[in-house]
Amino acid sequence: RDSRVCALSLRLFLIAYGQYQDSRMEVKYTDIDYHVFTDAASFITQGESPYNRSTYRYTPLLAWLLTPNVYFTAVFGKILFVVCDVLSGMIIYRILCLQGLQSETACRFSSLWLLNPLPMGVSSRGNAESILSALVLSTLLCMETRRLTLAALFYGLSVHMKIYPVTYALPIALSLHRSAPTAEGGERRWKSLIRFIRGFFNKDLLLFASVAGGVFCSLSALFYHMYGWEFLYETYLYHLTRRDIRHNFSPYFYMLYLTADSRWSCLLGLAAFLPQLSLLCVASLAFHRHLAFTCFLHTAIFVSFNKVCTSQYFLWYLCLLPLILPHLHLSVREGLMLLLLWFSAQALWLGPAYLLEFKGLNTFLWVWMAGLLFLIINCFILITLVVHYKPAHNTQRLKVE
Amino acid sequence: MYLVLFALLVFSTCHCLDNNEENQDPCGLLRQWIETSSMSVDLNKEGYHRELTTTVELSPDAFSNVRVLLVYRWPRGVYVDPFQLASMSAQRDWQILLDSAIDLELPAHQTSGFVTFVYPGLSKLTSGPLKVTIPVHGRYHMPSSDGEAFTFITIEAPELLLRTETCTRLSSLEPHAVVNAPCTVNNLTTCGWVQIQQNQMIGPISFQIPVGDGSLVVPVCGGTLLITLICCVALTKYMWKHRIVDA
């Protein structure tokens, strides 16, 4: 409880400080995205489309939620994000308790989120990521307590707000999969495949799919009716077809920049997508019994192998990290080494990127190599986590010869 | 006697007024200000984010009477960020009008040049040079095919335009050309402005930004795909090796 109060007060203090800095100094504390949200909300209060605000590429729901920014106070949005942030921490605590941890241990791990400066800074600056992390964590909590309708509701809502949770569909489907008992005396391969596929058509999974699909489709239909094609394009299509060739953490950045106008660019785009897809399938098949771990792996793989990768994406899997940490058989020293490795890889990228952007030196090759190194280190860290993940459940680890 | 004195008084006043009017011929004054004005342009900072500073010197009595307009014709390789300009509006005393919407993310060869009209604020100053500092950003350019590491972007010096409310016979100010441009930043009406022909033409400013090396496309693609494939295979191997099955 103390950490919750502490977390909330620290965040509120940061909001107040942000207001002070914005009014006094040239470098603003508030993120540019927050101004985009507020402008879009003010368009809504005038009865217009939020997409009149250029670079507003989110769901109209967000602008609607932030209309009190215009009516009451400009910091309403930040307070909402900060509350969602603290709520995420509380949900982490609940999930850890349900997984069998002692209350005190669960508290310590949820403090890793509540008292972490990174999510504190991000929400108080006005980024809406905390709403999504609260929705994803609520989905996981409801799945853990088997309240499937509620889980499907949160899931549909989270996919509506940002596309990336759609990758969780596979592990969720696999975790709700019910396979009939194996026939005796072995069976043919095609028969077991049919049995596997038939296992997907059970009451739980169909209920989940229909509620989640219903929520997503009805929200999309509502906003399409209100704002037309622009809503579909800005909220979904832009992110799917985005080809930003400017330097970013992705290992594919330089390849895509050099081939941007050639006839190979489509093929290379596909070549970049296939490893992502195959890894997501393997991760789901390997770990679907542990939904939190699978979702963490999914997001980490998705972000690391994506064609565009910015530091904002790291938050997507950071909120799931406290859920898997208690089950990792890593010493504190080993964990800190991994963390240090991850930060060093980022620093090795940021160095040449700074020289490129702010000093005008041609460090493209160094940025490219640093991007590849970042991928290698991310994979190394993920492999270490996979090898050391030993949850105390009734499931057996497959014995290796 | 008094009548004579009175007539003398009226006559001298009229004469004085005539003299003053002659001296204060608005277009004559404008010509004077034009001929005593000067401008210099400077580019600061490095890399993709630069600042173009334009300094305009006018004679001191011009400030309260004249309107100044700087017309920048930007090449396709740079852009100005309208949101950045809006957020710094409190710290600057000049206003800017863009002639088209600006896409911040497009590479240079997919855009075209654009024009901005900058109206420096004159109300606060009574003397001293006008300074306008505009932050500009370089766009990504197409990779070079011959191994060149940099490409040049050339920015023309802005056109300095002057106007007063009182002088309407702008054609009398030859050889300085008359152009039509928006009267104010609100772009509601168009006025005639006098374009100053500088005796020493200010040359364009060039700077270079890095470009990718197109001749390396095969090793880069090959290297990237190889490493991502190796990472993919390694991750798949370990995930499958340590997969969790039900008891």
XYZ file of C-alpha atoms in Angstrom:
648
model
C 0.000 0.000 0.000
C 2.803 2.351 0.915
C 4.477 1.862 -2.418
C 1.211 2.634 -4.203
C 0.802 5.916 -2.333
C 4.458 6.707 -2.880
C 4.226 5.887 -6.581
C 1.147 8.044 -7.083
C 2.571 11.000 -5.191
C 5.877 10.862 -7.082
C 4.034 10.859 -10.381
C 1.787 13.749 -9.368
C 4.858 15.677 -8.284
C 6.425 15.054 -11.699
C 3.292 16.387 -13.414
C 3.460 19.540 -11.310
C 7.150 19.909 -12.070
C 6.418 19.412 -15.763
C 3.966 22.298 -15.711
C 6.605 24.487 -14.085
C 9.301 23.548 -16.595
C 6.996 24.092 -19.569
C 6.200 27.601 -18.458
C 9.740 28.647 -17.611
C 12.285 26.872 -19.786
C 12.838 26.494 -23.503
C 13.216 22.707 -23.405
C 9.729 21.423 -22.690
C 8.996 18.604 -20.271
C 5.718 17.624 -21.891
C 5.967 15.325 -24.877
C 4.865 16.630 -28.263
C 2.345 13.759 -28.467
C 0.410 15.216 -25.551
C -0.148 18.437 -27.459
C -1.304 16.381 -30.439
C -3.848 14.587 -28.227
C -5.076 17.857 -26.709
C -5.429 19.549 -30.092
C -7.400 16.582 -31.418
C -9.631 16.692 -28.312
C -10.317 20.392 -28.887
C -11.356 19.604 -32.475
C -13.829 17.087 -31.065
C -15.298 19.650 -28.682
C -15.968 21.814 -31.736
C -17.789 18.924 -33.376
C -15.055 18.204 -35.911
C -12.870 15.212 -36.676
C -9.768 14.716 -34.492
C -7.860 13.865 -37.681
C -7.905 17.546 -38.584
C -4.892 17.622 -36.342
C -2.091 16.372 -38.590
C 0.116 13.628 -37.112
C -2.788 12.454 -34.916
C -2.494 8.759 -35.698
C -4.419 7.126 -32.893
C -7.912 5.973 -32.159
C -10.578 8.690 -31.739
C -11.351 7.056 -28.412
C -8.207 8.609 -26.982
C -9.201 12.095 -28.094
C -12.688 11.552 -26.666
C -11.195 10.450 -23.348
C -9.131 13.604 -23.244
C -11.934 16.089 -23.910
C -11.846 17.120 -20.210
C -8.440 18.560 -21.143
C -10.374 21.254 -22.930
C -13.290 21.628 -20.528
C -11.619 21.365 -17.139
C -7.834 21.364 -16.962
C -5.003 20.732 -19.387
C -3.388 18.193 -17.033
C -6.409 15.859 -16.920
C -4.841 13.587 -19.543
C -1.578 13.322 -17.628
C -3.442 12.483 -14.422
C -5.365 9.790 -16.299
C -2.145 8.270 -17.670
C -0.506 8.351 -14.272
C -3.512 6.663 -12.635
C -3.418 3.936 -15.329
C 0.268 3.555 -14.601
C -0.294 2.972 -10.886
C -3.235 0.701 -11.743
C -0.865 -1.387 -13.888
C 1.390 -1.792 -10.872
C -1.551 -2.951 -8.765
C -2.623 -5.455 -11.424
C 0.942 -6.815 -11.531
C 0.722 -7.348 -7.762
C -2.616 -9.200 -8.104
C -1.336 -11.471 -10.865
C 1.808 -12.326 -8.903
C -0.288 -13.218 -5.836
C -2.521 -15.425 -8.005
C 0.601 -17.162 -9.331
C 1.343 -18.251 -5.781
C 3.832 -15.688 -4.555
C 3.900 -14.379 -1.013
C 2.332 -10.965 -0.588
C 5.617 -9.373 0.394
C 7.513 -10.848 -2.557
C 4.765 -9.814 -4.933
C 4.952 -6.315 -3.473
C 8.670 -6.116 -4.105
C 8.319 -7.148 -7.728
C 5.429 -4.808 -8.404
C 7.553 -1.993 -6.934
C 9.897 -2.593 -9.855
C 7.168 -1.000 -11.950
C 5.630 1.401 -9.425
C 8.901 3.003 -8.383
C 10.642 2.699 -11.748
C 11.637 6.134 -13.103
C 11.080 5.140 -16.729
C 7.300 4.567 -16.665
C 7.025 7.466 -14.206
C 8.692 9.806 -16.630
C 6.818 8.505 -19.653
C 3.308 8.910 -18.144
C 4.001 12.272 -16.524
C 5.279 13.575 -19.864
C 1.912 12.758 -21.406
C 2.427 9.518 -23.334
C -0.599 7.256 -23.547
C 1.344 3.979 -23.291
C 0.143 3.374 -19.727
C -3.471 2.985 -20.873
C -2.395 0.149 -23.119
C -0.245 -1.530 -20.483
C -3.188 -1.370 -18.055
C -5.463 -2.982 -20.684
C -2.982 -5.755 -21.530
C -2.343 -6.503 -17.860
C -6.095 -6.541 -17.170
C -6.497 -9.096 -19.970
C -3.833 -11.280 -18.392
C -5.401 -10.943 -14.923
C -8.833 -11.926 -16.204
C -7.352 -14.874 -18.092
C -5.641 -15.955 -14.872
C -8.955 -15.805 -12.963
C -10.815 -17.395 -15.906
C -13.198 -14.461 -16.380
C -13.132 -14.891 -20.124
C -15.793 -12.391 -21.147
C -14.069 -9.592 -19.280
C -10.681 -10.676 -20.643
C -12.059 -10.621 -24.178
C -13.486 -7.147 -23.572
C -10.134 -5.756 -22.429
C -8.347 -7.563 -25.240
C -10.652 -6.201 -27.941
C -10.218 -2.719 -26.518
C -6.418 -3.006 -26.417
C -6.225 -4.192 -30.035
C -8.455 -1.289 -31.025
C -6.073 1.177 -29.362
C -2.835 -0.261 -30.772
C -2.296 -3.096 -33.213
C 0.551 -4.964 -31.574
C -1.583 -6.922 -29.010
C -3.077 -8.760 -31.973
C -0.002 -11.015 -31.759
C -1.321 -12.272 -28.416
C -4.235 -13.922 -30.218
C -2.208 -17.042 -30.947
C -1.029 -17.788 -27.377
C -4.473 -16.951 -26.001
C -6.056 -19.306 -28.529
C -3.542 -22.000 -27.659
C -4.104 -21.557 -23.929
C -7.867 -21.986 -24.445
C -7.305 -24.974 -26.730
C -8.918 -28.191 -25.498
C -7.511 -31.345 -27.000
C -9.478 -34.543 -26.830
C -7.623 -37.467 -25.204
C -5.261 -39.333 -27.517
C -6.612 -42.441 -29.137
C -4.832 -45.568 -27.996
C -2.342 -47.375 -30.117
C -1.045 -44.253 -31.834
C -2.798 -42.579 -34.701
C -2.035 -41.195 -38.104
C -0.499 -37.802 -38.418
C -3.384 -36.248 -40.329
C -5.816 -37.538 -37.735
C -3.883 -35.904 -34.906
C -3.746 -32.692 -36.945
C -7.520 -32.760 -37.379
C -7.910 -33.431 -33.675
C -5.615 -30.495 -32.939
C -7.599 -28.140 -35.155
C -10.903 -29.371 -33.743
C -9.574 -28.544 -30.283
C -9.825 -24.864 -31.174
C -13.580 -25.061 -31.579
C -14.557 -25.160 -27.935
C -16.976 -23.018 -26.005
C -14.368 -20.900 -24.159
C -12.374 -20.008 -27.229
C -15.441 -19.255 -29.316
C -16.816 -17.032 -26.547
C -13.511 -15.178 -26.260
C -13.176 -14.736 -30.009
C -16.740 -13.492 -30.441
C -16.585 -10.985 -27.552
C -13.145 -9.647 -28.509
C -14.037 -9.578 -32.195
C -17.371 -7.967 -31.401
C -15.806 -5.200 -29.322
C -13.165 -4.485 -31.951
C -15.581 -4.534 -34.884
C -18.274 -2.453 -33.204
C -15.764 0.223 -32.141
C -14.285 0.277 -35.639
C -17.721 0.473 -37.219
C -18.760 3.294 -34.893
C -15.697 5.389 -35.602
C -15.785 4.602 -39.328
C -19.351 5.863 -39.358
C -18.282 9.033 -37.548
C -14.993 9.823 -39.264
C -14.835 7.734 -42.417
C -11.811 6.417 -44.247
C -9.446 8.786 -42.478
C -10.007 6.914 -39.199
C -9.057 3.565 -40.750
C -6.015 4.975 -42.469
C -4.539 7.000 -39.625
C -5.240 4.518 -36.837
C -4.297 1.240 -38.554
C -3.094 1.368 -42.161
C -0.507 4.065 -41.587
C 1.226 1.969 -38.929
C 1.106 -1.189 -41.013
C 2.486 0.355 -44.194
C 4.790 2.857 -42.596
C 8.139 3.104 -44.342
C 10.215 5.457 -42.227
C 13.734 5.062 -43.543
C 15.357 7.380 -41.036
C 17.776 5.869 -38.586
C 16.293 3.850 -35.724
C 17.207 0.797 -33.611
C 15.925 -1.717 -36.152
C 18.552 -4.026 -37.729
C 16.806 -3.550 -41.089
C 17.038 0.229 -41.137
C 20.070 0.628 -43.445
C 18.969 -2.175 -45.761
C 15.547 -0.544 -46.174
C 17.071 2.918 -46.673
C 19.402 1.714 -49.431
C 16.696 -0.254 -51.226
C 13.817 2.170 -50.652
C 13.239 2.926 -54.310
C 14.385 -0.308 -55.886
C 12.182 -3.123 -57.118
C 13.504 -5.380 -54.367
C 12.018 -3.359 -51.527
C 8.754 -5.323 -51.388
C 10.561 -8.645 -51.371
C 12.993 -7.483 -48.712
C 10.121 -6.210 -46.608
C 8.630 -9.667 -46.751
C 12.009 -11.242 -45.952
C 12.112 -9.080 -42.842
C 8.602 -10.102 -41.834
C 9.069 -13.882 -42.045
C 11.538 -14.315 -39.130
C 9.211 -12.218 -36.968
C 6.206 -14.364 -37.852
C 7.949 -17.707 -37.430
C 9.436 -16.746 -34.068
C 6.037 -15.634 -32.806
C 4.529 -18.986 -33.788
C 7.329 -20.951 -32.138
C 7.099 -18.856 -28.950
C 3.340 -19.468 -28.731
C 3.671 -23.188 -29.301
C 6.504 -23.495 -26.789
C 5.145 -21.494 -23.864
C 1.412 -20.946 -24.265
C 0.681 -22.554 -20.912
C 2.339 -19.533 -19.333
C 0.503 -16.683 -20.906
C 2.439 -13.845 -19.247
C 5.791 -15.246 -20.364
C 4.525 -15.876 -23.876
C 3.138 -12.373 -24.180
C 6.442 -10.972 -22.944
C 8.380 -13.038 -25.492
C 5.941 -12.093 -28.224
C 6.316 -8.386 -27.652
C 10.090 -8.564 -27.203
C 10.473 -10.559 -30.430
C 8.050 -8.329 -32.294
C 9.924 -5.178 -31.249
C 13.441 -6.551 -31.825
C 12.742 -7.947 -35.301
C 10.508 -5.103 -36.462
C 11.340 -2.913 -39.454
C 11.046 0.195 -37.287
C 12.084 0.248 -33.646
C 12.110 3.256 -31.343
C 12.647 3.436 -27.606
C 8.912 3.985 -27.043
C 8.328 0.354 -28.070
C 10.440 -0.958 -25.172
C 7.723 0.009 -22.731
C 5.392 -2.489 -24.361
C 7.285 -5.406 -22.890
C 8.694 -3.643 -19.835
C 5.275 -3.770 -18.128
C 5.279 -7.554 -18.452
C 8.785 -8.008 -17.041
C 7.790 -7.966 -13.336
C 5.448 -10.872 -14.066
C 8.213 -13.179 -15.244
C 11.058 -12.072 -12.980
C 9.978 -14.138 -9.933
C 10.182 -17.313 -12.024
C 13.653 -16.663 -13.397
C 16.429 -18.650 -11.795
C 18.983 -15.925 -12.246
C 21.138 -14.440 -9.575
C 20.879 -10.715 -8.996
C 24.399 -10.359 -10.365
C 23.521 -12.190 -13.574
C 20.343 -10.134 -13.936
C 22.234 -6.884 -13.522
C 24.813 -8.028 -16.061
C 22.040 -8.625 -18.602
C 20.577 -5.210 -17.866
C 23.972 -3.587 -18.262
C 24.482 -5.435 -21.542
C 21.144 -4.167 -22.831
C 21.896 -0.559 -21.904
C 25.413 -0.804 -23.367
C 24.004 -2.034 -26.663
C 21.701 0.990 -26.766
C 24.557 3.333 -25.913
C 26.653 1.815 -28.710
C 23.873 2.692 -31.111
C 23.151 6.134 -29.699
C 26.794 7.213 -30.105
C 27.066 7.006 -33.907
C 23.413 8.055 -34.274
C 24.165 11.271 -32.392
C 27.228 11.928 -34.549
C 25.141 11.341 -37.661
C 22.205 13.536 -36.737
C 23.783 16.345 -34.737
C 27.328 16.513 -36.049
C 26.733 15.547 -39.665
C 29.366 12.809 -39.829
C 28.714 9.881 -42.138
C 28.401 7.110 -39.566
C 25.765 5.088 -41.430
C 27.856 1.908 -41.399
C 28.466 2.217 -37.654
C 24.767 2.789 -36.983
C 23.970 -0.276 -39.104
C 26.460 -2.455 -37.256
C 25.297 -1.160 -33.888
C 21.734 -2.050 -34.903
C 22.802 -5.595 -35.727
C 24.713 -5.825 -32.451
C 21.606 -4.637 -30.589
C 19.631 -7.445 -32.240
C 22.285 -10.024 -31.295
C 22.317 -8.829 -27.686
C 18.510 -8.792 -27.494
C 18.471 -12.390 -28.751
C 21.150 -13.369 -26.262
C 19.126 -11.865 -23.422
C 15.933 -13.570 -24.590
C 17.715 -16.909 -24.871
C 19.093 -16.475 -21.332
C 15.601 -15.718 -20.033
C 14.134 -18.720 -21.839
C 16.809 -21.059 -20.464
C 16.416 -19.799 -16.884
C 12.627 -19.552 -16.801
C 11.536 -22.231 -14.335
C 8.058 -21.584 -13.011
C 6.911 -23.605 -10.004
C 3.878 -25.053 -11.725
C 2.746 -28.579 -12.344
C 4.109 -28.504 -15.855
C 7.206 -30.403 -16.715
C 10.114 -28.999 -18.638
C 10.856 -31.199 -21.633
C 13.931 -33.168 -20.754
C 16.859 -32.683 -23.033
C 18.986 -35.648 -23.947
C -0.091 96.436 -40.169
C -1.488 93.518 -38.282
C -2.930 92.269 -41.515
C 0.565 92.297 -43.073
C 2.048 90.484 -40.104
C -0.724 87.962 -40.213
C -0.252 87.406 -43.935
C 3.483 86.978 -43.377
C 2.799 84.451 -40.649
C 0.418 82.450 -42.803
C 2.772 82.585 -45.777
C 5.789 81.396 -43.783
C 3.783 78.608 -42.180
C 2.537 77.498 -45.582
C 6.069 77.622 -46.912
C 7.357 75.591 -43.990
C 4.637 73.068 -44.448
C 5.400 72.916 -48.156
C 9.043 72.278 -47.358
C 8.176 69.613 -44.873
C 5.833 67.888 -47.277
C 8.520 67.924 -49.900
C 11.038 66.489 -47.457
C 8.537 63.917 -46.257
C 7.533 62.570 -49.647
C 6.770 58.990 -48.585
C 8.229 57.328 -51.659
C 11.340 59.381 -51.428
C 11.778 58.260 -47.844
C 11.180 54.681 -48.832
C 13.870 54.936 -51.494
C 16.184 56.362 -48.868
C 15.508 53.482 -46.504
C 15.918 50.957 -49.295
C 19.275 52.329 -50.250
C 20.547 52.336 -46.672
C 19.399 48.808 -45.867
C 21.592 45.740 -45.848
C 21.195 42.084 -45.119
C 23.440 39.195 -44.174
C 22.736 35.493 -43.856
C 24.425 32.910 -41.660
C 24.038 29.177 -41.142
C 24.761 27.745 -37.716
C 24.910 24.340 -36.036
C 25.871 21.025 -37.605
C 24.353 17.857 -38.896
C 20.750 17.571 -39.957
C 19.466 20.323 -37.673
C 20.627 23.807 -38.592
C 19.672 27.415 -37.954
C 19.519 30.048 -40.653
C 20.014 33.524 -39.207
C 19.111 36.531 -41.322
C 20.236 39.949 -40.085
C 18.660 43.050 -41.599
C 20.021 46.559 -41.026
C 17.640 49.456 -41.542
C 18.054 53.125 -40.868
C 16.689 54.023 -37.417
C 13.805 56.204 -38.560
C 12.474 53.409 -40.733
C 11.357 51.167 -37.927
C 8.100 52.756 -37.007
C 6.994 53.370 -40.593
C 8.038 50.453 -42.719
C 6.860 46.875 -43.015
C 9.494 44.228 -43.690
C 8.978 40.889 -45.393
C 11.576 38.176 -45.935
C 10.729 35.617 -48.615
C 12.617 32.348 -48.354
C 12.587 29.908 -51.252
C 13.666 26.608 -49.734
C 15.044 23.689 -51.752
C 13.537 20.222 -51.538
C 16.345 18.923 -49.335
C 15.256 20.772 -46.190
C 12.097 21.402 -44.253
C 10.899 23.564 -41.400
C 8.813 22.004 -38.680
C 5.550 23.923 -38.262
C 4.947 22.399 -34.831
C 8.395 23.412 -33.639
C 7.756 26.935 -34.928
C 4.415 27.040 -33.134
C 5.933 25.889 -29.861
C 8.627 28.570 -29.986
C 6.184 31.337 -30.900
C 6.434 32.841 -27.437
C 10.201 33.249 -27.690
C 10.336 34.913 -31.070
C 9.021 38.218 -32.356
C 8.630 37.256 -35.997
C 5.779 35.436 -37.671
C 5.937 32.923 -40.477
C 3.542 31.922 -43.242
C 4.016 28.661 -45.135
C 2.803 28.273 -48.680
C 2.012 24.549 -48.420
C 1.614 21.718 -45.943
C 4.881 20.088 -44.940
C 5.369 16.343 -44.555
C 8.111 15.879 -41.998
C 9.075 12.321 -42.860
C 9.365 12.216 -46.649
C 12.789 11.828 -48.254
C 14.018 14.712 -50.388
C 13.356 13.248 -53.827
C 9.673 12.738 -53.015
C 9.067 16.381 -52.105
C 9.448 19.737 -53.783
C 10.754 23.065 -52.577
C 8.480 25.442 -50.705
C 8.234 29.137 -49.894
C 7.919 30.833 -46.513
C 7.022 34.445 -45.784
C 8.559 35.821 -42.594
C 7.255 39.030 -41.015
C 9.690 40.367 -38.402
C 8.122 42.204 -35.515
C 9.152 45.840 -35.520
C 7.117 47.248 -32.671
C 9.546 46.533 -29.865
C 12.672 47.793 -31.550
C 13.570 51.404 -32.132
C 17.043 50.708 -33.440
C 19.465 47.887 -33.949
C 19.482 45.135 -36.536
C 16.553 42.748 -37.064
C 17.478 39.137 -36.471
C 15.431 36.201 -37.653
C 16.657 32.715 -36.773
C 14.772 29.871 -38.434
C 15.485 26.247 -37.444
C 15.740 24.084 -40.576
C 16.150 20.340 -40.823
C 17.738 18.262 -43.559
C 15.751 15.498 -45.180
C 17.112 12.070 -45.979
C 18.404 11.967 -49.543
C 18.693 9.091 -51.952
C 21.772 6.970 -51.310
C 24.721 7.820 -53.505
C 25.620 5.331 -56.211
C 29.290 6.217 -56.505
C 30.461 5.962 -52.941
C 30.116 9.679 -52.156
C 29.564 10.130 -48.451
C 27.864 13.524 -48.549
C 25.475 15.532 -50.634
C 25.169 19.299 -50.864
C 22.101 21.334 -50.111
C 22.036 24.900 -51.369
C 19.814 27.521 -49.783
C 19.249 30.797 -51.621
C 19.463 33.997 -49.631
C 16.007 35.381 -48.806
C 14.471 38.287 -50.705
C 14.099 41.422 -48.631
C 10.883 43.293 -49.295
C 9.777 46.639 -47.864
C 6.492 48.487 -47.898
C 4.969 51.520 -46.250
C 1.336 52.417 -45.846
C 1.918 55.881 -47.219
C 3.839 55.277 -50.443
C 1.599 53.961 -53.211
C 3.607 54.921 -56.300
C 5.909 51.934 -56.033
C 6.766 52.035 -59.728
C 8.666 55.250 -59.058
C 11.236 53.316 -57.079
C 13.068 51.844 -60.045
C 15.332 49.889 -60.452
C 13.879 48.089 -57.473
C 11.232 45.618 -58.612
C 7.674 45.523 -57.293
C 6.287 42.139 -56.290
C 2.972 41.030 -54.902
C 2.956 39.156 -51.640
C 0.608 38.638 -48.677
C 0.231 41.825 -46.646
C 0.336 40.108 -43.282
C 0.837 36.636 -41.897
C -2.951 36.114 -42.021
C -2.733 35.948 -45.803
C -6.057 37.728 -46.353
C -4.931 40.325 -48.862
C -2.073 40.856 -51.252
C -0.055 44.041 -51.363
C 2.671 45.458 -53.544
C 6.121 45.230 -52.000
C 9.437 46.663 -53.155
C 12.142 44.071 -53.619
C 15.565 45.309 -52.717
C 18.308 44.695 -55.251
C 21.442 44.316 -53.232
C 24.530 45.826 -54.759
C 26.588 42.921 -53.628
C 24.351 39.954 -54.264
C 24.424 37.638 -51.324
C 25.439 34.255 -52.642
C 23.593 31.063 -51.741
C 24.614 29.092 -48.671
C 25.651 25.478 -49.073
C 26.025 22.781 -46.512
C 26.476 19.066 -46.710
C 24.653 16.189 -45.072
C 25.584 12.519 -45.028
C 23.965 10.054 -47.419
C 23.956 6.297 -47.479
C 26.369 4.463 -49.726
C 24.368 2.792 -52.454
C 27.351 0.827 -53.723
C 27.264 -1.234 -50.513
C 23.695 -2.372 -50.974
C 24.600 -6.031 -51.589
C 26.888 -6.520 -48.552
C 24.451 -4.592 -46.332
C 21.439 -6.639 -47.408
C 23.415 -9.851 -47.254
C 24.870 -9.089 -43.847
C 21.535 -7.998 -42.398
C 19.624 -11.015 -43.643
C 22.389 -13.389 -42.544
C 22.543 -12.059 -38.988
C 18.772 -11.921 -38.585
C 18.524 -15.477 -39.883
C 21.192 -16.713 -37.456
C 19.459 -14.964 -34.542
C 16.101 -16.360 -35.628
C 17.428 -19.911 -35.854
C 19.255 -19.678 -32.500
C 16.197 -18.289 -30.727
C 13.945 -20.920 -32.284
C 16.331 -23.673 -31.242
C 16.487 -22.602 -27.608
C 12.773 -21.859 -27.336
C 11.891 -25.282 -28.711
C 14.528 -27.015 -26.578
C 13.140 -25.474 -23.392
C 9.483 -25.587 -24.264
C 7.011 -26.303 -21.530
C 4.627 -29.222 -21.957
C 1.921 -30.305 -19.617
C 2.713 -33.139 -17.278
